[in-house]
Coordinates of C-alpha atoms in Angstrom, one line a residue:
M1 CA 0.0 -0.1 0.1
I2 CA 1.5 3.5 -0.9
D3 CA 1.5 5.9 1.4
N4 CA 0.5 9.9 -0.4
D5 CA 2.7 11.6 2.4
K6 CA 5.6 9.9 1.1
P7 CA 7.7 11.3 -2.0
Q8 CA 6.9 9.5 -5.2
D9 CA 10.5 7.5 -5.3
Q10 CA 10.1 6.3 -1.8
A11 CA 6.3 5.2 -2.5
A12 CA 7.8 3.0 -5.3
E13 CA 10.7 1.3 -3.6
D14 CA 8.0 0.7 -0.9
Q15 CA 5.8 -0.7 -2.9
L16 CA 8.5 -2.7 -4.8
Q17 CA 9.8 -4.4 -1.3
D18 CA 5.9 -5.0 -0.5
V19 CA 5.6 -7.1 -3.9
T20 CA 9.5 -9.0 -3.1
E21 CA 8.2 -9.5 0.7
E22 CA 4.8 -11.5 -0.7
S23 CA 6.1 -13.7 -3.2
P24 CA 7.5 -16.8 -2.1
D25 CA 11.0 -17.7 -2.3
N26 CA 11.2 -20.2 -4.8
G27 CA 14.7 -20.5 -4.7
G28 CA 15.7 -18.1 -7.5
D29 CA 12.4 -19.2 -9.6
E30 CA 12.5 -17.3 -12.9
S31 CA 8.9 -16.8 -13.1
S32 CA 9.2 -15.2 -9.7
E33 CA 12.0 -12.6 -11.2
D34 CA 10.3 -12.3 -14.3
A35 CA 7.1 -10.8 -12.1
L36 CA 9.6 -8.7 -10.4
G37 CA 11.0 -7.5 -13.3
E38 CA 7.8 -6.6 -14.8
T39 CA 6.9 -5.2 -11.4
L40 CA 9.4 -2.6 -11.4
A41 CA 9.4 -1.8 -15.2
A42 CA 6.0 -0.9 -14.6
L43 CA 6.8 1.4 -11.4
Q44 CA 9.6 3.0 -13.2
R45 CA 7.1 4.0 -16.3
D46 CA 5.0 5.5 -13.7
L47 CA 7.5 7.1 -12.2
E48 CA 8.6 8.5 -15.7
A49 CA 5.2 9.6 -16.0
A50 CA 4.7 11.4 -12.9
K51 CA 7.8 13.0 -13.3
Q52 CA 6.4 14.4 -16.8
E53 CA 3.3 15.3 -15.3
I54 CA 5.2 17.5 -12.6
L55 CA 7.0 19.0 -15.3
Y56 CA 4.1 20.0 -17.2
A57 CA 2.4 21.2 -14.3
Q58 CA 4.8 23.3 -13.3
A59 CA 5.8 24.8 -16.5
E60 CA 1.6 25.5 -16.6
T61 CA 1.9 27.5 -13.0
Q62 CA 5.1 29.6 -14.5
N63 CA 3.2 30.6 -17.6
V64 CA -0.1 31.5 -15.6
R65 CA 2.4 33.6 -13.1
R66 CA 4.3 35.3 -16.3
R67 CA 0.6 35.8 -17.5
L68 CA -0.3 37.5 -14.3
E69 CA 2.5 39.5 -13.8
R70 CA 2.4 41.0 -17.6
E71 CA -1.5 41.6 -16.9
K72 CA -0.8 43.3 -13.4
D73 CA 1.9 45.6 -15.4
E74 CA -0.8 46.7 -18.0
A75 CA -3.1 47.4 -15.3
R76 CA -1.0 49.7 -13.5
A77 CA 0.5 51.3 -17.0
Y78 CA -2.9 51.8 -18.5
A79 CA -5.1 52.4 -15.6
A80 CA -6.1 56.1 -16.1
T81 CA -7.2 55.6 -19.5
G82 CA -11.1 56.2 -19.0
F83 CA -10.3 59.1 -16.7
A84 CA -7.6 60.6 -19.5
R85 CA -10.1 60.2 -22.0
D86 CA -12.8 62.4 -20.0
I87 CA -10.4 64.9 -19.2
L88 CA -9.5 65.2 -22.7
S89 CA -12.5 67.5 -23.3
V90 CA -11.6 69.7 -20.3
A91 CA -8.2 70.1 -21.8
D92 CA -9.8 70.9 -25.2
N93 CA -12.7 73.7 -23.9
L94 CA -9.1 75.1 -21.7
A95 CA -7.1 75.5 -24.9
R96 CA -10.1 76.9 -27.1
A97 CA -10.7 79.3 -24.3
V98 CA -7.0 80.6 -24.1
Q99 CA -6.9 81.0 -28.0
A100 CA -10.1 82.7 -28.1
I101 CA -9.1 85.5 -25.9
P102 CA -8.2 88.5 -28.4
E103 CA -4.7 90.4 -28.0
S104 CA -5.8 93.3 -26.9
L105 CA -7.6 91.5 -23.7
R106 CA -4.1 90.1 -22.9
T107 CA -2.9 93.5 -22.4
D108 CA -5.8 95.1 -20.6
D109 CA -4.5 95.1 -16.6
S110 CA -8.0 94.4 -15.6
L111 CA -7.8 90.8 -17.1
K112 CA -3.9 90.1 -17.2
G113 CA -4.3 88.0 -14.1
L114 CA -7.2 85.9 -15.6
V115 CA -5.5 85.2 -18.6
T116 CA -2.3 84.2 -16.9
G117 CA -4.3 82.2 -14.8
L118 CA -5.7 80.3 -17.4
E119 CA -2.6 79.8 -19.2
A120 CA -0.7 78.3 -16.3
T121 CA -4.0 76.2 -15.2
Q122 CA -3.6 74.8 -19.3
R123 CA 0.3 74.1 -18.5
E124 CA 0.0 72.5 -15.6
L125 CA -3.2 70.4 -16.9
E126 CA -0.4 69.4 -19.9
K127 CA 2.3 68.6 -16.8
V128 CA 0.1 66.3 -15.4
F129 CA -0.5 64.6 -18.5
A130 CA 3.1 64.1 -19.1
S131 CA 3.6 62.4 -15.7
H132 CA 1.1 59.7 -16.5
G133 CA 2.6 59.1 -19.9
I134 CA -0.2 61.1 -21.8
T135 CA 1.4 62.7 -25.0
R136 CA 0.0 64.8 -27.2
I137 CA 0.3 63.9 -31.0
A138 CA 2.3 65.7 -33.4
A139 CA 0.4 66.5 -36.7
M140 CA 1.2 69.8 -38.0
G141 CA 3.2 69.3 -41.2
L142 CA 3.3 65.6 -41.1
P143 CA 2.2 62.7 -43.5
L144 CA -1.1 61.5 -42.6
D145 CA -0.7 58.5 -40.2
P146 CA -3.8 56.7 -40.3
N147 CA -2.5 54.9 -36.8
Q148 CA -2.3 58.1 -35.6
H149 CA -4.6 60.9 -37.1
Q150 CA -8.3 60.8 -38.4
A151 CA -8.3 62.5 -42.0
M152 CA -11.8 64.6 -41.7
L153 CA -11.5 66.8 -44.8
E154 CA -9.2 67.5 -48.1
V155 CA -7.7 71.0 -48.4
P156 CA -6.4 71.8 -52.2
S157 CA -2.8 73.1 -51.7
N158 CA 0.2 73.5 -54.2
E159 CA 2.1 74.5 -51.5
V160 CA 2.6 71.0 -49.7
E161 CA 2.7 67.4 -50.9
P162 CA -0.7 65.6 -51.0
G163 CA -1.2 63.7 -47.7
T164 CA 0.4 66.3 -45.7
I165 CA -1.8 67.5 -42.5
V166 CA -2.3 71.1 -43.1
Q167 CA -4.6 71.7 -40.1
E168 CA -5.3 70.3 -36.9
L169 CA -9.1 70.2 -35.9
Q170 CA -8.6 68.3 -32.6
S171 CA -5.6 67.3 -31.0
G172 CA -4.7 63.6 -31.0
W173 CA -3.3 61.8 -27.7
M174 CA -0.9 58.7 -26.4
I175 CA -1.1 57.0 -23.0
K176 CA 2.3 55.4 -23.1
D177 CA 2.5 53.5 -26.5
R178 CA -1.3 53.1 -27.0
L179 CA -3.4 55.7 -28.7
L180 CA -5.9 57.6 -26.8
R181 CA -7.5 59.5 -28.8
A182 CA -6.7 60.1 -32.7
A183 CA -5.8 63.7 -34.0
M184 CA -8.5 65.0 -36.4
V185 CA -7.2 66.9 -39.4
A186 CA -7.6 67.9 -42.5
V187 CA -4.9 66.8 -45.2
A188 CA -3.5 68.6 -48.6
K189 CA -4.4 67.2 -51.8
K190 CA -3.8 68.3 -55.5
P191 CA -5.9 71.4 -56.4
D192 CA -8.5 70.3 -59.2

């Protein structure tokens, strides 16, 4: 009888000893030796099969551990994705507000503090984005990249090559190496 608490090698030896003790001593009878050899061979096959199963189980455990570690790293790196997408509209509105301020109001002493505060808020927001791996996609003057840019319209132009971005309608953003939002752009085309 095999004791489940013992290692498999020890259990196999105990089983072999039980078989040798139970078999009557026939003075070296050949059939007894054959039975003993068959039992030994069967135990060795079982032992090899058990070793293989253990190796497969260990490999599977290691694969699961690696996969979970990778998923944990990705979850940590991209945890802010949903929030970042939501806050981009706030950043867009702030940028539009700063751009909409006419130069005459920028120099007006009564509004100078407000303008400075809006610009400082915009810089701080971009700094927070950068600290979380959220970066703006370059667009102006570059060829259209369908992985980062979304062409919204074509503009006839002789000044630049067709397919070159001539206007950014909405900024695009990346979070680390993933696209957060494609830049909406206008691209040049040959005039008719």
